[in-house]
Amino acid sequence: IHDSQARDRFSATCAILPFMEENARFETLQAVPSPWQPGYAILGEWLSVILCPSDTHQIKTTNSDGRVLTYGNIVISHGDGAHSLESNQTDKTIGDISSRGLFYYNVTRSMEYITDGTSNTIVISESVTPETSDSNFIRGGVALLSALDSGGWWWEPTLCKNIQNGNTFTGTVYTTEKRCSRYTDGTHLYTGFNLILPPNSPTCVLNTGEHTSGLYPPNSYHSGGVNCGRADGSVAFVTDSVDTNGLPKHRQGNYLNGQSPFGVWGAMGTPNGGESVGIN
């Protein structure tokens, strides 16, 4: 979005502001050095087009440093990978995690990258904001679960799914930052999701870093699923029971390539995994 040190942290939403008749907001962002600096006072009114009427928890609250949270319910697909390049720069030497989705850290791609078909590739979905800073609700809450990575890049997504207890999760709550509280920030926590756990599953992260690796399923207050936008411009409602191939234990890094191990749901997150499957 501009040539600042943190330019690779600005979200996809920031980049398309001029196409949403938000040129003034876009120009304002050119003057700020990072996506975590903007707040309500800088950007003016909230960006209503990215707020879902079913989410009533978008309260204008401030962080301890006085910044007003810029909530948004739109999240962008980071494919079927869970490890974060931002949290470990050496991952760039592996290189394949960044190829699991259309959008990722410091990555630019064209439509030609989508060899699986634009109708078979999910680009965008939704996520709700937390009810409180220490929320353990499935929708909006974030759980700390370091056991997800059992070592050697082995990830166990069922460990996160199994902490679900009705509408809440058991275990430690991550309270440092809030899910979807910065629509300007392109990291996993704020504006990203991955297609591993099915919609409306718990969100689980490895540590308290704001760009930590983790499982970030989309979620909503709609009954039984979430809305997803595909690369062909169409919208599909994906149910909580979408096929995930049983959420197998699987390695990240260069061991995650080709077809997704996470069923139809994972396949919809990979633009060129060699899977021509989709959701009607």
mmCIF file of C-alpha atoms in Angstrom:
data_model
loop_
_atom_site.group_PDB
_atom_site.id
_atom_site.type_symbol
_atom_site.label_atom_id
_atom_site.label_comp_id
_atom_site.label_asym_id
_atom_site.label_seq_id
_atom_site.Cartn_x
_atom_site.Cartn_y
_atom_site.Cartn_z
ATOM 1 C CA ILE A 1 0.000 0.000 0.000
ATOM 2 C CA HIS A 2 2.986 2.305 0.515
ATOM 3 C CA ASP A 3 6.733 2.014 0.952
ATOM 4 C CA SER A 4 6.928 1.834 4.721
ATOM 5 C CA GLN A 5 8.802 -0.786 6.702
ATOM 6 C CA ALA A 6 5.509 -2.492 7.548
ATOM 7 C CA ARG A 7 3.969 -2.340 4.054
ATOM 8 C CA ASP A 8 3.628 -6.125 3.926
ATOM 9 C CA ARG A 9 1.358 -6.071 6.987
ATOM 10 C CA PHE A 10 -1.448 -4.009 5.431
ATOM 11 C CA SER A 11 -4.540 -6.062 4.646
ATOM 12 C CA ALA A 12 -6.173 -6.861 1.319
ATOM 13 C CA THR A 13 -9.086 -4.677 2.420
ATOM 14 C CA CYS A 14 -6.765 -1.664 2.507
ATOM 15 C CA ALA A 15 -5.589 -2.378 -1.025
ATOM 16 C CA ILE A 16 -9.106 -2.410 -2.499
ATOM 17 C CA LEU A 17 -10.430 0.691 -0.714
ATOM 18 C CA PRO A 18 -10.346 2.789 -3.925
ATOM 19 C CA PHE A 19 -12.622 0.211 -5.576
ATOM 20 C CA MET A 20 -15.155 0.645 -2.773
ATOM 21 C CA GLU A 21 -15.382 4.434 -3.212
ATOM 22 C CA GLU A 22 -13.155 4.901 -0.168
ATOM 23 C CA ASN A 23 -10.395 6.960 -1.776
ATOM 24 C CA ALA A 24 -10.139 9.367 1.162
ATOM 25 C CA ARG A 25 -9.623 6.509 3.593
ATOM 26 C CA PHE A 26 -7.039 4.982 1.255
ATOM 27 C CA GLU A 27 -5.107 8.251 1.046
ATOM 28 C CA THR A 28 -5.190 8.591 4.835
ATOM 29 C CA LEU A 29 -3.509 5.202 5.158
ATOM 30 C CA GLN A 30 -0.621 6.355 2.954
ATOM 31 C CA ALA A 31 0.459 8.663 5.764
ATOM 32 C CA VAL A 32 0.610 6.059 8.528
ATOM 33 C CA PRO A 33 3.691 3.842 8.927
ATOM 34 C CA SER A 34 1.962 0.650 10.006
ATOM 35 C CA PRO A 35 -1.423 -1.086 10.018
ATOM 36 C CA TRP A 36 -1.541 -1.153 13.807
ATOM 37 C CA GLN A 37 -1.406 2.619 14.139
ATOM 38 C CA PRO A 38 -4.764 3.568 12.491
ATOM 39 C CA GLY A 39 -7.784 3.952 14.708
ATOM 40 C CA TYR A 40 -11.236 5.448 14.625
ATOM 41 C CA ALA A 41 -9.888 8.959 15.166
ATOM 42 C CA ILE A 42 -7.653 8.663 12.083
ATOM 43 C CA LEU A 43 -9.908 6.789 9.699
ATOM 44 C CA GLY A 44 -13.202 8.427 10.629
ATOM 45 C CA GLU A 45 -16.375 6.340 10.690
ATOM 46 C CA TRP A 46 -16.091 2.586 10.644
ATOM 47 C CA LEU A 47 -16.015 0.875 7.258
ATOM 48 C CA SER A 48 -19.596 -0.372 7.268
ATOM 49 C CA VAL A 49 -19.257 -2.511 4.130
ATOM 50 C CA ILE A 50 -17.043 -4.996 6.024
ATOM 51 C CA LEU A 51 -19.256 -5.184 9.119
ATOM 52 C CA CYS A 52 -21.885 -7.920 9.419
ATOM 53 C CA PRO A 53 -25.239 -6.838 10.949
ATOM 54 C CA SER A 54 -25.482 -10.190 12.745
ATOM 55 C CA ASP A 55 -22.369 -9.388 14.820
ATOM 56 C CA THR A 56 -23.454 -7.057 17.622
ATOM 57 C CA HIS A 57 -20.108 -6.992 19.465
ATOM 58 C CA GLN A 58 -18.323 -4.373 17.384
ATOM 59 C CA ILE A 59 -18.143 -1.942 20.283
ATOM 60 C CA LYS A 60 -15.895 1.098 19.865
ATOM 61 C CA THR A 61 -13.366 0.146 22.511
ATOM 62 C CA THR A 62 -9.746 1.205 22.943
ATOM 63 C CA ASN A 63 -6.574 -0.711 23.654
ATOM 64 C CA SER A 64 -4.371 0.182 26.632
ATOM 65 C CA ASP A 65 -2.403 2.584 24.425
ATOM 66 C CA GLY A 66 -5.529 4.525 23.515
ATOM 67 C CA ARG A 67 -5.999 3.237 19.971
ATOM 68 C CA VAL A 68 -9.587 2.695 18.944
ATOM 69 C CA LEU A 69 -10.108 -0.779 17.521
ATOM 70 C CA THR A 70 -11.006 -0.858 13.832
ATOM 71 C CA TYR A 71 -13.163 -3.969 13.691
ATOM 72 C CA GLY A 72 -14.096 -5.813 10.536
ATOM 73 C CA ASN A 73 -15.825 -9.126 9.825
ATOM 74 C CA ILE A 74 -14.120 -9.845 6.495
ATOM 75 C CA VAL A 75 -11.262 -12.372 6.488
ATOM 76 C CA ILE A 76 -9.054 -13.482 3.597
ATOM 77 C CA SER A 77 -8.019 -17.061 2.782
ATOM 78 C CA HIS A 78 -4.481 -18.089 3.661
ATOM 79 C CA GLY A 79 -5.020 -21.556 2.209
ATOM 80 C CA ASP A 80 -4.699 -24.806 4.140
ATOM 81 C CA GLY A 81 -1.413 -23.997 5.895
ATOM 82 C CA ALA A 82 -1.238 -23.206 9.606
ATOM 83 C CA HIS A 83 2.349 -22.099 10.077
ATOM 84 C CA SER A 84 2.980 -18.365 9.942
ATOM 85 C CA LEU A 85 5.874 -16.918 7.959
ATOM 86 C CA GLU A 86 5.638 -13.748 10.013
ATOM 87 C CA SER A 87 6.431 -15.571 13.237
ATOM 88 C CA ASN A 88 9.532 -17.336 11.894
ATOM 89 C CA GLN A 89 11.328 -15.664 9.026
ATOM 90 C CA THR A 90 13.460 -18.747 8.343
ATOM 91 C CA ASP A 91 10.328 -20.446 7.003
ATOM 92 C CA LYS A 92 10.910 -18.501 3.797
ATOM 93 C CA THR A 93 13.650 -20.999 2.950
ATOM 94 C CA ILE A 94 10.971 -23.708 2.817
ATOM 95 C CA GLY A 95 8.769 -21.611 0.592
ATOM 96 C CA ASP A 96 5.707 -23.779 0.101
ATOM 97 C CA ILE A 97 3.447 -22.560 2.932
ATOM 98 C CA SER A 98 3.131 -19.257 1.115
ATOM 99 C CA SER A 99 1.886 -21.120 -1.957
ATOM 100 C CA ARG A 100 -1.076 -22.745 -0.226
ATOM 101 C CA GLY A 101 -3.413 -19.807 -0.758
ATOM 102 C CA LEU A 102 -3.900 -16.799 -2.998
ATOM 103 C CA PHE A 103 -2.933 -14.361 -0.247
ATOM 104 C CA TYR A 104 -0.036 -14.483 2.146
ATOM 105 C CA TYR A 105 2.836 -12.585 3.691
ATOM 106 C CA ASN A 106 4.595 -10.447 1.064
ATOM 107 C CA VAL A 107 3.000 -12.407 -1.806
ATOM 108 C CA THR A 108 1.370 -11.118 -5.005
ATOM 109 C CA ARG A 109 -0.485 -13.435 -7.385
ATOM 110 C CA SER A 110 -2.580 -13.217 -10.549
ATOM 111 C CA MET A 111 -5.658 -15.154 -11.670
ATOM 112 C CA GLU A 112 -3.420 -17.443 -13.752
ATOM 113 C CA TYR A 113 -2.188 -18.940 -10.471
ATOM 114 C CA ILE A 114 -5.604 -20.556 -9.939
ATOM 115 C CA THR A 115 -5.153 -23.746 -11.957
ATOM 116 C CA ASP A 116 -7.751 -25.684 -9.915
ATOM 117 C CA GLY A 117 -10.498 -23.408 -11.242
ATOM 118 C CA THR A 118 -11.841 -20.130 -9.920
ATOM 119 C CA SER A 119 -15.155 -21.714 -8.875
ATOM 120 C CA ASN A 120 -13.200 -24.248 -6.784
ATOM 121 C CA THR A 121 -11.104 -21.706 -4.885
ATOM 122 C CA ILE A 122 -12.302 -19.789 -1.827
ATOM 123 C CA VAL A 123 -10.878 -16.297 -1.438
ATOM 124 C CA ILE A 124 -12.864 -14.608 1.308
ATOM 125 C CA SER A 125 -15.113 -15.427 4.256
ATOM 126 C CA GLU A 126 -16.307 -13.967 7.555
ATOM 127 C CA SER A 127 -15.385 -14.020 11.228
ATOM 128 C CA VAL A 128 -16.986 -12.404 14.259
ATOM 129 C CA THR A 129 -15.481 -10.243 16.977
ATOM 130 C CA PRO A 130 -15.113 -11.349 20.624
ATOM 131 C CA GLU A 131 -17.766 -10.503 23.165
ATOM 132 C CA THR A 132 -15.090 -9.624 25.738
ATOM 133 C CA SER A 133 -11.296 -9.468 25.818
ATOM 134 C CA ASP A 134 -11.172 -12.774 27.735
ATOM 135 C CA SER A 135 -13.895 -14.528 25.749
ATOM 136 C CA ASN A 136 -13.887 -18.324 25.577
ATOM 137 C CA PHE A 137 -16.802 -18.381 23.151
ATOM 138 C CA ILE A 138 -16.159 -20.331 19.958
ATOM 139 C CA ARG A 139 -17.254 -17.333 17.923
ATOM 140 C CA GLY A 140 -14.714 -14.586 18.514
ATOM 141 C CA GLY A 141 -12.607 -16.220 21.210
ATOM 142 C CA VAL A 142 -9.029 -17.456 20.749
ATOM 143 C CA ALA A 143 -7.493 -20.376 22.645
ATOM 144 C CA LEU A 144 -3.819 -20.851 23.477
ATOM 145 C CA LEU A 145 -2.867 -24.415 22.589
ATOM 146 C CA SER A 146 0.849 -24.967 22.045
ATOM 147 C CA ALA A 147 0.301 -28.734 21.795
ATOM 148 C CA LEU A 148 -1.017 -28.255 18.252
ATOM 149 C CA ASP A 149 2.589 -28.488 17.089
ATOM 150 C CA SER A 150 3.879 -31.757 18.481
ATOM 151 C CA GLY A 151 7.362 -31.178 17.064
ATOM 152 C CA GLY A 152 9.004 -31.701 13.713
ATOM 153 C CA TRP A 153 6.308 -29.592 12.036
ATOM 154 C CA TRP A 154 3.636 -32.153 12.925
ATOM 155 C CA TRP A 155 0.269 -30.481 13.526
ATOM 156 C CA GLU A 156 -2.741 -32.074 15.224
ATOM 157 C CA PRO A 157 -5.869 -30.066 14.342
ATOM 158 C CA THR A 158 -8.168 -32.467 16.208
ATOM 159 C CA LEU A 159 -6.660 -31.201 19.491
ATOM 160 C CA CYS A 160 -8.198 -27.819 18.784
ATOM 161 C CA LYS A 161 -11.516 -29.236 17.612
ATOM 162 C CA ASN A 162 -11.752 -31.365 20.759
ATOM 163 C CA ILE A 163 -11.668 -28.406 23.154
ATOM 164 C CA GLN A 164 -15.068 -27.317 21.888
ATOM 165 C CA ASN A 165 -17.820 -27.629 24.480
ATOM 166 C CA GLY A 166 -21.032 -26.408 22.931
ATOM 167 C CA ASN A 167 -20.653 -22.678 22.268
ATOM 168 C CA THR A 168 -17.445 -22.352 24.313
ATOM 169 C CA PHE A 169 -13.985 -23.892 24.456
ATOM 170 C CA THR A 170 -12.068 -25.242 27.436
ATOM 171 C CA GLY A 171 -8.527 -24.220 28.281
ATOM 172 C CA THR A 172 -6.465 -21.033 28.301
ATOM 173 C CA VAL A 173 -7.854 -17.921 26.630
ATOM 174 C CA TYR A 174 -5.581 -15.686 24.543
ATOM 175 C CA THR A 175 -6.347 -12.124 25.620
ATOM 176 C CA THR A 176 -3.403 -10.084 24.291
ATOM 177 C CA GLU A 177 -5.081 -9.072 21.044
ATOM 178 C CA LYS A 178 -8.620 -9.473 19.715
ATOM 179 C CA ARG A 179 -9.696 -11.436 16.669
ATOM 180 C CA CYS A 180 -10.765 -9.144 13.797
ATOM 181 C CA SER A 181 -9.990 -5.960 15.759
ATOM 182 C CA ARG A 182 -7.875 -4.415 12.958
ATOM 183 C CA TYR A 183 -9.269 -4.602 9.452
ATOM 184 C CA THR A 184 -6.115 -2.768 8.350
ATOM 185 C CA ASP A 185 -3.754 -5.568 9.452
ATOM 186 C CA GLY A 186 -3.140 -8.502 7.105
ATOM 187 C CA THR A 187 -1.884 -11.071 9.628
ATOM 188 C CA HIS A 188 -3.743 -14.292 10.493
ATOM 189 C CA LEU A 189 -5.201 -13.035 13.750
ATOM 190 C CA TYR A 190 -6.844 -9.919 12.402
ATOM 191 C CA THR A 191 -7.949 -10.597 8.839
ATOM 192 C CA GLY A 192 -6.971 -14.135 7.858
ATOM 193 C CA PHE A 193 -8.425 -17.623 7.976
ATOM 194 C CA ASN A 194 -7.232 -21.057 6.933
ATOM 195 C CA LEU A 195 -9.226 -23.983 5.592
ATOM 196 C CA ILE A 196 -8.321 -26.775 8.010
ATOM 197 C CA LEU A 197 -10.880 -26.822 10.828
ATOM 198 C CA PRO A 198 -14.471 -26.551 9.540
ATOM 199 C CA PRO A 199 -16.414 -23.303 9.975
ATOM 200 C CA ASN A 200 -17.463 -22.354 13.508
ATOM 201 C CA SER A 201 -14.753 -24.451 15.139
ATOM 202 C CA PRO A 202 -12.492 -23.025 17.863
ATOM 203 C CA THR A 203 -9.607 -20.733 16.936
ATOM 204 C CA CYS A 204 -6.343 -22.001 18.428
ATOM 205 C CA VAL A 205 -2.892 -20.377 18.394
ATOM 206 C CA LEU A 206 0.543 -21.580 19.468
ATOM 207 C CA ASN A 207 1.655 -18.534 21.455
ATOM 208 C CA THR A 208 0.813 -14.947 22.334
ATOM 209 C CA GLY A 209 2.509 -13.306 19.349
ATOM 210 C CA GLU A 210 0.055 -11.220 17.368
ATOM 211 C CA HIS A 211 1.060 -12.996 14.163
ATOM 212 C CA THR A 212 1.357 -16.440 15.682
ATOM 213 C CA SER A 213 0.809 -19.672 13.822
ATOM 214 C CA GLY A 214 -2.534 -21.312 14.432
ATOM 215 C CA LEU A 215 -5.871 -22.643 13.260
ATOM 216 C CA TYR A 216 -8.164 -19.795 12.242
ATOM 217 C CA PRO A 217 -11.494 -21.122 10.945
ATOM 218 C CA PRO A 218 -14.115 -18.649 9.726
ATOM 219 C CA ASN A 219 -17.167 -18.213 11.930
ATOM 220 C CA SER A 220 -20.451 -16.363 11.964
ATOM 221 C CA TYR A 221 -23.787 -15.947 13.711
ATOM 222 C CA HIS A 222 -25.575 -17.476 10.743
ATOM 223 C CA SER A 223 -27.146 -20.845 11.394
ATOM 224 C CA GLY A 224 -24.933 -23.816 10.556
ATOM 225 C CA GLY A 225 -22.134 -22.284 8.528
ATOM 226 C CA VAL A 226 -20.475 -19.277 6.922
ATOM 227 C CA ASN A 227 -20.611 -17.379 3.662
ATOM 228 C CA CYS A 228 -17.563 -17.739 1.425
ATOM 229 C CA GLY A 229 -16.636 -15.811 -1.698
ATOM 230 C CA ARG A 230 -14.970 -17.709 -4.528
ATOM 231 C CA ALA A 231 -12.427 -16.485 -7.043
ATOM 232 C CA ASP A 232 -15.053 -16.410 -9.815
ATOM 233 C CA GLY A 233 -17.040 -13.824 -7.852
ATOM 234 C CA SER A 234 -19.745 -16.227 -6.658
ATOM 235 C CA VAL A 235 -20.793 -16.839 -3.052
ATOM 236 C CA ALA A 236 -21.293 -20.217 -1.380
ATOM 237 C CA PHE A 237 -22.688 -21.046 2.050
ATOM 238 C CA VAL A 238 -20.316 -23.604 3.584
ATOM 239 C CA THR A 239 -21.750 -25.703 6.389
ATOM 240 C CA ASP A 240 -20.059 -26.685 9.631
ATOM 241 C CA SER A 241 -20.151 -30.306 8.438
ATOM 242 C CA VAL A 242 -18.046 -29.730 5.316
ATOM 243 C CA ASP A 243 -15.671 -32.616 4.549
ATOM 244 C CA THR A 244 -12.240 -32.181 6.203
ATOM 245 C CA ASN A 245 -11.007 -35.771 5.743
ATOM 246 C CA GLY A 246 -11.167 -36.388 9.483
ATOM 247 C CA LEU A 247 -8.649 -33.631 10.276
ATOM 248 C CA PRO A 248 -5.559 -35.839 9.963
ATOM 249 C CA LYS A 249 -2.337 -35.160 11.800
ATOM 250 C CA HIS A 250 -0.099 -33.685 9.130
ATOM 251 C CA ARG A 251 3.257 -32.018 8.702
ATOM 252 C CA GLN A 252 3.638 -28.393 7.727
ATOM 253 C CA GLY A 253 6.593 -26.901 5.886
ATOM 254 C CA ASN A 254 7.761 -28.565 2.696
ATOM 255 C CA TYR A 255 5.762 -31.642 3.695
ATOM 256 C CA LEU A 256 2.535 -29.802 2.858
ATOM 257 C CA ASN A 257 2.330 -29.750 -0.919
ATOM 258 C CA GLY A 258 0.128 -30.986 -3.725
ATOM 259 C CA GLN A 259 -3.432 -31.938 -2.842
ATOM 260 C CA SER A 260 -4.757 -30.816 0.513
ATOM 261 C CA PRO A 261 -4.924 -33.454 3.278
ATOM 262 C CA PHE A 262 -8.020 -31.708 4.680
ATOM 263 C CA GLY A 263 -10.712 -32.957 2.324
ATOM 264 C CA VAL A 264 -13.000 -30.791 0.218
ATOM 265 C CA TRP A 265 -12.631 -27.878 2.634
ATOM 266 C CA GLY A 266 -8.843 -27.842 2.375
ATOM 267 C CA ALA A 267 -9.000 -28.305 -1.388
ATOM 268 C CA MET A 268 -11.117 -25.171 -1.674
ATOM 269 C CA GLY A 269 -8.271 -23.255 -0.060
ATOM 270 C CA THR A 270 -5.559 -24.300 -2.506
ATOM 271 C CA PRO A 271 -5.629 -22.548 -5.892
ATOM 272 C CA ASN A 272 -3.215 -25.003 -7.524
ATOM 273 C CA GLY A 273 -3.167 -28.147 -5.392
ATOM 274 C CA GLY A 274 -4.366 -30.363 -8.231
ATOM 275 C CA GLU A 275 -7.908 -30.756 -6.830
ATOM 276 C CA SER A 276 -10.861 -29.864 -9.044
ATOM 277 C CA VAL A 277 -13.469 -30.172 -6.295
ATOM 278 C CA GLY A 278 -15.832 -27.569 -4.980
ATOM 279 C CA ILE A 279 -19.038 -26.766 -3.123
ATOM 280 C CA ASN A 280 -22.300 -26.143 -4.938
#
